[in-house]
CSV table of C-alpha atoms in Angstrom, one decimal:
chain,number,residue,atom,x,y,z
V,1,MET,CA,167.7,56.6,-234.2
V,2,THR,CA,169.3,53.2,-233.4
V,3,PRO,CA,169.8,51.7,-230.0
V,4,SER,CA,173.2,50.6,-228.8
V,5,ASP,CA,173.9,47.5,-226.8
V,6,ASP,CA,176.4,49.4,-224.6
V,7,HIS,CA,174.7,52.7,-223.9
V,8,PRO,CA,171.1,53.6,-223.0
V,9,PRO,CA,169.0,55.6,-225.5
V,10,LYS,CA,169.5,59.3,-225.7
V,11,GLY,CA,166.8,62.0,-226.1
V,12,THR,CA,163.2,61.8,-225.3
V,13,VAL,CA,160.2,59.6,-226.1
V,14,GLY,CA,159.2,62.3,-228.6
V,15,ASP,CA,162.5,62.2,-230.4
V,16,TRP,CA,162.3,58.4,-230.8
V,17,LEU,CA,158.7,58.7,-232.0
V,18,ASP,CA,159.8,61.3,-234.6
V,19,SER,CA,162.5,58.9,-235.8
V,20,ARG,CA,160.1,56.0,-236.2
V,21,ALA,CA,157.6,58.2,-238.1
V,22,ARG,CA,160.3,59.3,-240.5
V,23,ARG,CA,161.1,55.6,-241.3
V,24,GLY,CA,157.4,54.7,-241.6
V,25,GLY,CA,155.6,51.4,-241.3
V,26,ALA,CA,153.1,49.9,-238.7
V,27,ALA,CA,153.4,50.9,-235.1
V,28,VAL,CA,150.6,48.8,-233.7
V,29,VAL,CA,148.1,46.4,-235.2
V,30,PHE,CA,144.9,45.4,-233.4
V,31,PRO,CA,143.8,41.8,-234.2
V,32,GLU,CA,140.4,42.3,-232.6
V,33,THR,CA,139.4,45.0,-235.1
V,34,GLY,CA,141.8,44.5,-237.9
V,35,ARG,CA,143.0,48.2,-237.6
V,36,THR,CA,146.7,49.2,-238.2
V,37,LEU,CA,148.1,52.3,-236.6
V,38,LEU,CA,151.0,53.7,-238.6
V,39,TRP,CA,153.9,55.4,-236.9
V,40,THR,CA,153.1,58.6,-239.0
V,41,GLU,CA,149.5,58.4,-237.8
V,42,LEU,CA,150.5,57.9,-234.2
V,43,ARG,CA,153.0,60.8,-234.3
V,44,ALA,CA,150.4,63.2,-235.7
V,45,ALA,CA,147.7,62.2,-233.3
V,46,ALA,CA,150.1,62.4,-230.3
V,47,ARG,CA,151.2,65.9,-231.3
V,48,ARG,CA,147.5,67.0,-231.7
V,49,PHE,CA,146.6,65.7,-228.2
V,50,ALA,CA,149.8,67.2,-226.8
V,51,ALA,CA,148.8,70.7,-228.3
V,52,ALA,CA,145.3,70.3,-226.9
V,53,LEU,CA,146.6,69.7,-223.4
V,54,THR,CA,149.0,72.7,-223.6
V,55,ALA,CA,146.1,74.9,-224.8
V,56,ARG,CA,144.2,74.0,-221.7
V,57,GLY,CA,146.9,75.1,-219.4
V,58,ALA,CA,149.0,72.0,-218.8
V,59,ASN,CA,152.5,72.9,-217.7
V,60,LYS,CA,155.7,70.8,-218.1
V,61,SER,CA,155.7,67.7,-215.8
V,62,ASP,CA,152.1,68.2,-214.8
V,63,SER,CA,150.3,64.9,-214.2
V,64,VAL,CA,147.8,64.0,-217.0
V,65,VAL,CA,145.6,61.0,-216.1
V,66,ILE,CA,145.0,58.3,-218.6
V,67,VAL,CA,142.0,56.1,-217.9
V,68,ALA,CA,141.6,53.5,-220.7
V,69,PRO,CA,141.9,49.9,-221.6
V,70,ASN,CA,144.5,48.8,-224.2
V,71,GLY,CA,143.7,50.1,-227.7
V,72,PRO,CA,144.6,52.8,-230.2
V,73,GLU,CA,143.2,55.5,-227.8
V,74,ALA,CA,145.3,54.5,-224.9
V,75,VAL,CA,148.4,54.4,-227.0
V,76,THR,CA,147.7,57.8,-228.6
V,77,ALA,CA,147.0,59.3,-225.2
V,78,LEU,CA,150.1,57.9,-223.7
V,79,TYR,CA,152.4,59.2,-226.5
V,80,GLY,CA,150.6,62.5,-226.7
V,81,THR,CA,151.1,63.1,-223.0
V,82,LEU,CA,154.8,62.2,-223.3
V,83,VAL,CA,155.4,64.3,-226.4
V,84,GLY,CA,153.8,67.2,-224.7
V,85,GLY,CA,156.2,67.1,-221.8
V,86,PHE,CA,153.6,66.0,-219.2
V,87,ARG,CA,153.6,63.1,-216.7
V,88,ALA,CA,151.5,60.3,-218.0
V,89,THR,CA,149.6,59.0,-214.9
V,90,MET,CA,148.3,55.5,-215.8
V,91,ILE,CA,145.2,54.5,-213.9
V,92,ASN,CA,144.9,50.8,-213.1
V,93,LEU,CA,141.4,49.9,-214.1
V,94,ALA,CA,141.4,46.8,-211.8
V,95,ALA,CA,142.4,48.8,-208.8
V,96,GLY,CA,139.0,49.5,-207.4
V,97,ARG,CA,137.2,52.8,-206.6
V,98,ASP,CA,139.2,53.8,-203.5
V,99,ALA,CA,142.6,53.2,-205.1
V,100,ILE,CA,141.6,55.0,-208.2
V,101,ALA,CA,140.3,58.0,-206.3
V,102,TYR,CA,143.5,58.1,-204.2
V,103,ALA,CA,145.6,58.2,-207.4
V,104,LEU,CA,143.5,60.9,-209.0
V,105,GLU,CA,143.8,63.1,-205.8
V,106,HIS,CA,147.4,62.3,-205.0
V,107,SER,CA,148.7,63.0,-208.6
V,108,GLU,CA,147.3,66.5,-208.5
V,109,ALA,CA,146.2,66.1,-212.1
V,110,ARG,CA,143.9,68.7,-213.6
V,111,LEU,CA,143.4,67.1,-217.1
V,112,ALA,CA,142.8,63.5,-218.3
V,113,TYR,CA,142.0,61.3,-221.2
V,114,VAL,CA,139.1,59.0,-220.3
V,115,HIS,CA,138.0,56.3,-222.6
V,116,ALA,CA,134.2,55.9,-223.1
V,117,ASP,CA,134.3,52.3,-221.6
V,118,ALA,CA,136.0,53.7,-218.4
V,119,ARG,CA,133.9,56.9,-218.0
V,120,ALA,CA,131.5,55.6,-215.3
V,121,MET,CA,134.5,54.4,-213.3
V,122,PHE,CA,136.3,57.7,-213.6
V,123,ASP,CA,133.3,59.8,-212.8
V,124,ASP,CA,132.6,57.7,-209.7
V,125,ALA,CA,136.2,58.2,-208.4
V,126,ASN,CA,136.8,61.8,-209.6
V,127,GLY,CA,136.5,63.9,-206.5
V,128,THR,CA,138.9,66.5,-207.6
V,129,ALA,CA,137.1,67.9,-210.7
V,130,ILE,CA,139.7,66.6,-213.2
V,131,ARG,CA,138.7,67.7,-216.7
V,132,ALA,CA,138.5,65.1,-219.4
V,133,VAL,CA,140.0,66.1,-222.8
V,134,PRO,CA,139.1,64.2,-226.0
V,135,LEU,CA,141.9,62.9,-228.2
V,136,ASP,CA,140.7,65.1,-231.1
V,137,ALA,CA,140.2,68.3,-229.0
V,138,ASP,CA,141.1,71.6,-230.7
V,139,GLY,CA,144.4,73.3,-229.6
V,140,ASP,CA,147.1,75.0,-231.6
V,141,ALA,CA,149.4,75.9,-228.7
V,142,PRO,CA,153.2,75.4,-229.4
V,143,LEU,CA,154.6,72.3,-227.8
V,144,LEU,CA,156.9,72.6,-224.9
V,145,ASP,CA,160.6,72.0,-224.9
V,146,VAL,CA,161.1,68.5,-223.4
V,147,ARG,CA,164.4,67.2,-222.0
V,148,PRO,CA,165.5,63.6,-221.2
V,149,GLY,CA,165.5,64.3,-217.4
V,150,ASP,CA,161.9,65.6,-217.4
V,151,ASP,CA,159.2,63.7,-215.7
V,152,ALA,CA,157.5,61.2,-218.1
V,153,LEU,CA,155.6,58.6,-216.1
V,154,LEU,CA,153.6,58.3,-212.8
V,155,MET,CA,152.5,54.8,-212.0
V,156,TYR,CA,151.1,53.7,-208.7
V,157,THR,CA,152.4,50.4,-207.3
V,158,SER,CA,149.9,47.7,-206.4
V,159,GLY,CA,151.1,47.1,-203.0
V,160,THR,CA,149.4,44.4,-200.8
V,161,THR,CA,149.3,46.7,-197.7
V,162,GLY,CA,149.1,50.4,-197.2
V,163,ARG,CA,148.6,53.2,-199.6
V,164,PRO,CA,149.9,52.8,-203.2
V,165,LYS,CA,153.2,54.7,-203.9
V,166,GLY,CA,153.5,56.8,-206.9
V,167,VAL,CA,156.7,55.8,-208.9
V,168,VAL,CA,158.1,58.7,-211.0
V,169,HIS,CA,160.1,57.9,-214.1
V,170,THR,CA,161.8,60.4,-216.5
V,171,HIS,CA,162.0,60.1,-220.3
V,172,ALA,CA,165.5,58.8,-219.9
V,173,SER,CA,164.6,56.0,-217.4
V,174,LEU,CA,161.4,55.1,-219.4
V,175,LEU,CA,163.5,54.7,-222.6
V,176,ALA,CA,166.1,52.8,-220.6
V,177,GLY,CA,163.3,50.3,-219.6
V,178,GLY,CA,162.5,49.6,-223.2
V,179,TRP,CA,166.2,49.4,-224.0
V,180,THR,CA,167.0,46.7,-221.3
V,181,THR,CA,164.2,44.5,-223.0
V,182,SER,CA,165.5,45.2,-226.4
V,183,ILE,CA,169.2,44.3,-225.8
V,184,ALA,CA,168.3,41.2,-223.6
V,185,HIS,CA,166.0,39.7,-226.3
V,186,ASP,CA,167.8,40.9,-229.4
V,187,LEU,CA,164.8,42.8,-230.6
V,188,THR,CA,165.0,44.4,-234.1
V,189,ALA,CA,162.8,46.2,-236.6
V,190,ARG,CA,161.7,42.9,-237.8
V,191,ASP,CA,160.1,41.8,-234.5
V,192,ARG,CA,156.5,42.2,-233.5
V,193,GLY,CA,155.6,41.8,-229.9
V,194,PHE,CA,152.2,40.7,-228.5
V,195,CYS,CA,150.9,43.2,-225.9
V,196,ALA,CA,148.2,41.1,-224.0
V,197,LEU,CA,149.0,42.8,-220.7
V,198,PRO,CA,147.6,46.2,-219.8
V,199,ILE,CA,149.8,49.2,-220.5
V,200,TYR,CA,148.7,50.7,-217.3
V,201,HIS,CA,151.1,48.2,-215.8
V,202,ILE,CA,154.9,48.6,-216.1
V,203,ASN,CA,155.3,45.3,-218.0
V,204,GLY,CA,152.9,46.2,-220.7
V,205,LEU,CA,154.1,49.8,-221.0
V,206,CYS,CA,157.9,49.5,-220.8
V,207,VAL,CA,158.5,45.9,-222.1
V,208,THR,CA,156.2,46.0,-225.1
V,209,VAL,CA,155.4,49.6,-225.9
V,210,MET,CA,158.8,51.1,-225.0
V,211,GLY,CA,160.6,48.0,-226.2
V,212,SER,CA,159.1,48.3,-229.7
V,213,LEU,CA,159.7,52.1,-229.8
V,214,VAL,CA,163.5,51.7,-229.0
V,215,SER,CA,164.0,48.6,-231.2
V,216,GLY,CA,162.1,50.0,-234.1
V,217,GLY,CA,159.7,47.0,-234.2
V,218,SER,CA,156.0,46.9,-233.9
V,219,LEU,CA,153.2,45.5,-231.7
V,220,ALA,CA,150.0,43.5,-231.9
V,221,MET,CA,147.8,44.7,-229.0
V,222,VAL,CA,144.6,43.3,-227.6
V,223,ALA,CA,142.2,44.8,-225.1
V,224,LYS,CA,142.9,42.1,-222.6
V,225,PHE,CA,144.2,38.6,-222.4
V,226,SER,CA,141.9,35.7,-223.6
V,227,ALA,CA,143.1,32.1,-223.1
V,228,SER,CA,140.7,30.9,-225.8
V,229,ARG,CA,141.8,33.5,-228.3
V,230,PHE,CA,145.5,33.9,-227.5
V,231,TRP,CA,146.9,31.8,-230.2
V,232,VAL,CA,144.5,32.9,-232.8
V,233,GLN,CA,145.3,36.6,-232.0
V,234,ALA,CA,149.0,35.8,-232.1
V,235,ALA,CA,148.6,34.3,-235.6
V,236,GLU,CA,146.4,37.1,-236.9
V,237,GLY,CA,148.9,39.7,-235.4
V,238,LYS,CA,151.9,37.9,-236.9
V,239,VAL,CA,153.8,38.2,-233.6
V,240,THR,CA,157.4,37.1,-233.1
V,241,TRP,CA,157.4,37.3,-229.3
V,242,PHE,CA,155.2,37.8,-226.4
V,243,SER,CA,155.4,39.0,-222.8
V,244,VAL,CA,153.1,37.5,-220.2
V,245,VAL,CA,152.9,36.5,-216.5
V,246,PRO,CA,153.1,33.1,-215.0
V,247,THR,CA,149.4,32.8,-214.4
V,248,ILE,CA,148.8,33.3,-218.2
V,249,ILE,CA,151.5,30.6,-219.0
V,250,SER,CA,149.6,28.2,-216.7
V,251,HIS,CA,146.2,29.0,-218.2
V,252,LEU,CA,147.5,28.5,-221.7
V,253,LEU,CA,149.2,25.2,-220.6
V,254,HIS,CA,145.9,23.9,-219.2
V,255,GLY,CA,143.8,25.2,-222.1
V,256,ALA,CA,142.7,23.6,-225.3
V,257,GLY,CA,144.1,26.0,-227.8
V,258,GLU,CA,147.2,25.4,-229.9
V,259,PRO,CA,149.2,27.7,-232.2
V,260,ASP,CA,149.0,26.8,-235.9
V,261,PRO,CA,152.3,25.6,-237.5
V,262,ALA,CA,153.0,29.1,-239.1
V,263,CYS,CA,152.4,30.9,-235.9
V,264,ARG,CA,154.5,28.5,-233.9
V,265,ALA,CA,157.3,28.8,-236.4
V,266,ARG,CA,157.2,32.6,-236.3
V,267,ILE,CA,157.4,33.0,-232.5
V,268,ARG,CA,161.0,33.2,-231.4
V,269,PHE,CA,160.3,33.2,-227.7
V,270,GLY,CA,157.8,34.0,-225.0
V,271,ARG,CA,158.7,36.1,-222.0
V,272,SER,CA,157.6,35.6,-218.3
V,273,ALA,CA,157.8,38.3,-215.7
V,274,SER,CA,156.1,39.9,-212.7
V,275,SER,CA,156.4,36.9,-210.4
V,276,ALA,CA,158.3,33.7,-210.2
V,277,LEU,CA,157.5,31.0,-212.8
V,278,ALA,CA,157.2,27.5,-211.5
V,279,VAL,CA,159.8,25.1,-213.0
V,280,GLU,CA,157.2,22.4,-213.8
V,281,THR,CA,155.0,25.0,-215.5
V,282,GLN,CA,157.8,26.3,-217.7
V,283,THR,CA,159.0,22.8,-218.6
V,284,ALA,CA,155.6,21.5,-219.4
V,285,PHE,CA,154.7,24.6,-221.5
V,286,GLU,CA,157.9,24.2,-223.7
V,287,ALA,CA,157.3,20.6,-224.1
V,288,ARG,CA,153.7,21.1,-225.3
V,289,PHE,CA,154.1,24.1,-227.5
V,290,ASN,CA,157.7,24.1,-228.5
V,291,VAL,CA,158.0,27.7,-227.7
V,292,PRO,CA,160.9,28.7,-225.4
V,293,ILE,CA,160.0,30.7,-222.3
V,294,VAL,CA,162.5,33.3,-221.1
V,295,GLU,CA,162.0,34.0,-217.5
V,296,THR,CA,162.8,37.6,-216.4
V,297,MET,CA,162.4,39.9,-213.4
V,298,GLY,CA,161.5,43.6,-213.1
V,299,LEU,CA,159.8,46.2,-210.9
V,300,THR,CA,157.7,49.3,-211.4
V,301,GLU,CA,160.6,51.2,-209.8
V,302,THR,CA,163.1,50.0,-212.5
V,303,ALA,CA,160.9,50.6,-215.6
V,304,ALA,CA,160.3,46.9,-215.7
V,305,GLN,CA,163.2,44.5,-216.5
V,306,ILE,CA,166.4,44.2,-214.4
V,307,LEU,CA,167.1,40.4,-215.0
V,308,SER,CA,166.6,38.1,-218.0
V,309,ASN,CA,167.8,34.7,-219.1
V,310,PRO,CA,169.6,34.8,-222.4
V,311,LEU,CA,167.7,33.6,-225.5
V,312,PRO,CA,168.3,30.2,-226.8
V,313,PRO,CA,170.9,28.9,-227.6
V,314,GLY,CA,172.3,30.9,-224.7
V,315,LEU,CA,172.2,29.3,-221.3
V,316,ARG,CA,168.8,29.5,-219.7
V,317,LYS,CA,168.8,28.3,-216.1
V,318,ILE,CA,165.3,27.1,-215.3
V,319,GLY,CA,164.1,28.5,-212.0
V,320,SER,CA,166.2,31.7,-212.3
V,321,PRO,CA,165.0,35.1,-213.8
V,322,GLY,CA,168.5,35.3,-215.2
V,323,ILE,CA,171.4,37.9,-215.3
V,324,ALA,CA,171.4,41.7,-215.4
V,325,TYR,CA,171.1,43.5,-218.7
V,326,GLY,CA,171.5,47.3,-219.0
V,327,CYS,CA,171.9,47.8,-215.2
V,328,GLU,CA,173.9,46.5,-212.2
V,329,VAL,CA,172.3,43.9,-209.9
V,330,ALA,CA,173.8,42.6,-206.6
V,331,VAL,CA,172.8,40.6,-203.6
V,332,GLN,CA,173.4,42.4,-200.3
V,333,GLY,CA,173.2,41.6,-196.7
V,334,ILE,CA,171.2,43.7,-194.1
V,335,ASP,CA,174.3,45.9,-193.6
V,336,GLY,CA,174.5,46.8,-197.3
V,337,ALA,CA,177.6,44.7,-198.0
V,338,GLU,CA,177.5,42.3,-200.9
V,339,VAL,CA,177.1,38.7,-199.7
V,340,ALA,CA,179.3,35.8,-201.0
V,341,ARG,CA,178.1,34.0,-204.1
V,342,CYS,CA,175.4,31.4,-203.5
V,343,ASN,CA,174.6,33.1,-200.1
V,344,GLU,CA,171.1,34.6,-199.5
V,345,GLY,CA,170.5,38.3,-199.3
V,346,GLU,CA,168.4,41.1,-200.8
V,347,ILE,CA,168.4,42.0,-204.5
V,348,VAL,CA,169.5,45.6,-205.1
V,349,VAL,CA,169.8,47.4,-208.5
V,350,ARG,CA,171.2,50.6,-209.9
V,351,GLY,CA,171.3,51.9,-213.5
V,352,PRO,CA,169.6,54.2,-216.0
V,353,ASN,CA,166.3,52.5,-215.7
V,354,VAL,CA,165.8,53.2,-212.0
V,355,MET,CA,163.0,55.6,-211.0
V,356,ARG,CA,163.6,59.2,-209.8
V,357,GLU,CA,161.4,59.0,-206.7
V,358,TYR,CA,158.2,58.2,-205.1
V,359,LEU,CA,155.9,61.2,-205.6
V,360,LYS,CA,155.5,63.3,-202.5
V,361,ASP,CA,157.0,60.7,-200.3
V,362,PRO,CA,160.7,61.5,-199.5
V,363,GLY,CA,160.7,59.1,-196.5
V,364,ALA,CA,159.8,56.1,-198.6
V,365,THR,CA,162.2,57.2,-201.3
V,366,GLU,CA,165.0,57.5,-198.9
V,367,ALA,CA,164.3,54.1,-197.4
V,368,THR,CA,164.3,52.5,-200.8
V,369,PHE,CA,167.7,53.7,-201.7
V,370,ARG,CA,170.9,52.7,-199.9
V,371,ASP,CA,174.3,54.1,-201.1
V,372,GLY,CA,172.8,54.6,-204.7
V,373,TRP,CA,171.3,51.1,-204.8
V,374,LEU,CA,167.6,50.5,-205.1
V,375,ARG,CA,166.4,47.9,-202.6
V,376,THR,CA,163.9,45.6,-204.2
V,377,GLY,CA,162.7,43.7,-201.1
V,378,ASP,CA,163.4,40.4,-202.8
V,379,LEU,CA,165.4,37.7,-201.2
V,380,ALA,CA,167.8,35.7,-203.5
V,381,ARG,CA,171.1,34.1,-204.1
V,382,MET,CA,173.5,34.7,-207.0
V,383,ASP,CA,175.4,31.8,-208.4
V,384,GLU,CA,179.0,31.8,-209.8
V,385,ASP,CA,177.7,32.7,-213.3
V,386,GLY,CA,175.8,35.7,-212.1
V,387,TYR,CA,172.4,34.1,-212.4
V,388,VAL,CA,170.0,35.2,-209.6
V,389,PHE,CA,167.7,32.7,-207.9
V,390,VAL,CA,164.8,34.3,-206.0
V,391,THR,CA,163.9,32.7,-202.7
V,392,GLY,CA,161.1,34.9,-201.5
V,393,ARG,CA,160.1,38.4,-200.3
V,394,LEU,CA,161.3,40.1,-197.1
V,395,ASN,CA,157.8,40.5,-195.9
V,396,GLU,CA,156.5,37.2,-197.2
V,397,LEU,CA,158.8,34.7,-195.4
V,398,ILE,CA,157.0,32.1,-193.3
V,399,ILE,CA,158.8,31.7,-190.0
V,400,LYS,CA,157.7,28.4,-188.4
V,401,GLY,CA,159.2,27.5,-185.1
V,402,GLY,CA,162.2,29.9,-185.8
V,403,GLU,CA,162.9,28.3,-189.2
V,404,ASN,CA,162.5,30.4,-192.4
V,405,ILE,CA,160.3,28.8,-195.1
V,406,ALA,CA,160.2,30.3,-198.5
V,407,PRO,CA,156.7,30.3,-199.9
V,408,ARG,CA,158.0,29.8,-203.4
V,409,GLU,CA,159.4,26.4,-202.3
V,410,VAL,CA,155.9,25.3,-201.3
V,411,ASP,CA,154.4,26.8,-204.5
V,412,GLU,CA,156.8,24.8,-206.6
V,413,ALA,CA,155.8,21.5,-204.9
V,414,LEU,CA,152.1,22.3,-205.6
V,415,TYR,CA,152.7,23.2,-209.2
V,416,ALA,CA,154.4,19.9,-209.7
V,417,HIS,CA,150.9,18.3,-209.6
V,418,PRO,CA,149.5,18.3,-213.1
V,419,ASP,CA,145.9,19.4,-212.0
V,420,VAL,CA,147.1,22.5,-210.2
V,421,VAL,CA,146.6,25.7,-212.3
V,422,GLU,CA,147.3,28.3,-209.6
V,423,ALA,CA,149.0,28.0,-206.2
V,424,ALA,CA,150.3,30.2,-203.4
V,425,ALA,CA,151.5,29.3,-200.0
V,426,PHE,CA,151.1,31.8,-197.1
V,427,ALA,CA,151.6,32.1,-193.4
V,428,ARG,CA,149.0,31.6,-190.7
V,429,ILE,CA,149.4,32.8,-187.1
V,430,CYS,CA,149.9,29.8,-184.8
V,431,SER,CA,150.2,29.7,-181.0
V,432,ARG,CA,152.5,26.7,-181.1
V,433,TYR,CA,155.0,27.7,-183.9
V,434,GLY,CA,154.4,31.4,-184.2
V,435,GLU,CA,153.4,30.9,-187.9
V,436,THR,CA,152.5,27.8,-189.8
V,437,VAL,CA,152.1,27.0,-193.5
V,438,GLU,CA,148.8,27.1,-195.5
V,439,ALA,CA,148.2,27.3,-199.2
V,440,ALA,CA,145.5,28.1,-201.7
V,441,VAL,CA,145.1,26.5,-205.2
V,442,ARG,CA,143.0,26.6,-208.2
V,443,ILE,CA,142.7,23.2,-209.9
V,444,ARG,CA,141.8,22.1,-213.4
V,445,THR,CA,138.1,22.0,-214.2
V,446,GLY,CA,136.8,18.4,-213.7
V,447,SER,CA,139.7,17.3,-211.6
V,448,PRO,CA,138.8,14.9,-208.7
V,449,LEU,CA,141.7,16.2,-206.7
V,450,GLU,CA,141.1,16.7,-202.9
V,451,ALA,CA,143.0,18.7,-200.3
V,452,SER,CA,144.3,15.5,-198.6
V,453,ASP,CA,145.7,14.4,-202.0
V,454,LEU,CA,147.7,17.5,-202.3
V,455,VAL,CA,148.9,17.4,-198.6
V,456,ASN,CA,150.3,13.9,-199.3
V,457,PHE,CA,151.8,15.0,-202.6
V,458,CYS,CA,153.6,17.9,-200.8
V,459,ARG,CA,154.8,15.8,-198.0
V,460,GLU,CA,156.7,13.5,-200.4
V,461,ARG,CA,158.5,16.5,-201.8
V,462,LEU,CA,158.9,18.9,-198.9
V,463,GLY,CA,158.7,16.7,-195.7
V,464,LYS,CA,156.2,17.1,-193.0
V,465,PHE,CA,157.5,20.4,-191.5
V,466,LYS,CA,157.1,22.5,-194.7
V,467,THR,CA,154.0,20.8,-195.9
V,468,PRO,CA,150.9,23.0,-195.6
V,469,ASP,CA,148.6,22.3,-192.7
V,470,ALA,CA,145.6,23.3,-194.8
V,471,ILE,CA,145.1,23.7,-198.5
V,472,HIS,CA,142.2,25.8,-199.7
V,473,PHE,CA,140.5,25.4,-203.1
V,474,LEU,CA,139.5,28.6,-204.8
V,475,ASP,CA,137.8,29.4,-208.1
V,476,GLU,CA,140.3,32.3,-208.5
V,477,LEU,CA,143.3,33.5,-206.4
V,478,PRO,CA,143.5,37.2,-205.8
V,479,LYS,CA,145.7,39.0,-208.2
V,480,GLY,CA,147.2,42.4,-208.8
V,481,PRO,CA,146.9,44.3,-212.2
V,482,SER,CA,149.9,42.4,-213.6
V,483,GLY,CA,148.4,39.0,-212.8
V,484,LYS,CA,150.7,38.4,-209.9
V,485,ILE,CA,149.0,36.4,-207.1
V,486,GLN,CA,148.7,38.6,-204.0
V,487,ARG,CA,149.9,36.2,-201.4
V,488,LEU,CA,149.5,38.4,-198.4
V,489,LYS,CA,145.8,38.8,-199.0
V,490,LEU,CA,145.1,35.1,-198.7
V,491,ALA,CA,145.2,34.8,-194.9
V,492,GLU,CA,142.7,37.5,-194.6
V,493,LEU,CA,140.5,36.2,-197.4
V,494,LEU,CA,140.4,32.7,-196.0
C-alpha cells in the first residue's frame, strides 16, 4: 500500500500493517536496548494479542486500556488492539492518580495491557476491576471484521481545567493523521523518525507511529526524552528526522551535547509541535546545530497535525506553524464567518483527520463543531500566502484595562534573553486593571539573572504596559504530557 499526496489512506490500520509485513524490514529500533522489531514480528505479535482479547470477550469498538511507557510492549499492545477492532485507550502515565482513575472508569474498559513498570500505578487507580491481559496470553479466537469507520482510538485531552474529554478517532482519521505528517514532510520508506515523545500523546502516536506506518518508513524509539542522551540515541538509531516540543528544543539548545558529523548529515529536519516555538529559540537552535526546524500545529481532536511549514528549500515563515496539509484550515470570527486575511479570529479545521466525537459527551461535541468545522479555541491571523500566525488562546488572553494582551507576545520577549530556558506569561487578577501581566521562567543553571533584569529587558521590547509586573523564577514550569507549559496553572501555583 502506498499513500497518495492527494487522497487520505484507505483501509484500516491492520490493512496497512499487513502491507508493511509483506514488504519486510525493520519497524522499530530501540537504541537503549539494541533491539530491532521487524514488521513481520510486529504483525504476528499484534494478531496474537488481538486474538487473546477476542477470546476474553472483547467486542468490536470496546475500549482496551494500554498503560505502558514507550517500548516494544506498548507498540505491540497498540497495534494488537487496533488489529482486533477495539478502541485503544491510551493512559497518560503523567496524568496523576485521579485523572487515570477517571479515564479507566469513563472509558468503560474491561480489559487492559499493563506494563510491569506501570502496574502499581494501574492497581492504585483501577477501581472498576479491569482485567489485565499479557501480550503473550493464549487465545485462538478468530479476528473480527474491521472497517475504516470503526472506532480505533480513545485519548483523553490534558485540559487545564475541568474533567478531561475522551477524544474518539476511527481507523480512517487515525491513518489520516499519519498521512498529513507524511505528505507535509515528504516521508518515504527510506526515512526513520525519532520517537522521543510518549505514544500515549497524540504527537507521538500519530506523527511518528502512524506517520511511519503510512509512509513505509521506520522508527527509533526511546522510553523517554533525555537531553544528555538525545544526540547519541539519534546517532545510534540512524534517524533522519525527529518530532519534539518547544521545551525539548530549548533544553537541547542550552545543553552541552552535539550531534556527531554523520548524525548531523543524516537528519533532514526536526519538527516542533504542541505549542508555539519562540522565534529566538528556533533561530538559535538552527544556528548552533545546523538542523532546520519545521514548526507545525496539531490537536488531539485532529489526530495531530493540521498545519506545517514546508521543508527547506520551501518557504518557512519563522513564527508561524505554517499552512494546511491534508485538511482545510480557516480563521473565523465569533459569528462563524471567515475573517479577512491578516485579521484575527479563531482557527477552525475540517478534513479526514478530524475526530468522530467526545466519548459520552454530546454537549461538548456539539459545542466544538460549527457548520462542519471543528473549533480549536486558538486565536490567529492568516496572511495572504495562507500561513497562520497564532496569537493566543481564547481562554488565555490577558485583558488589562480593556486591552487584549497575547501571552505569547510576552513569552517571545522573555525567550529573547539567552539565559531563559522556559517562559510563560499569565494573567493575575488586579483591582485596578481587572487583570495584569505576570510571568514565570526557568533560567540557565549558573545564570546571575534576577527578576529586575528581566523586567527591564521586557520593558525595552514590550513597553511598560505589557511588561510583567512580577517575574517568578521556578526550577520547572508545570507541563502537560506533551511537554506543553500549562499556563493556566501558574496563577494558582504561584
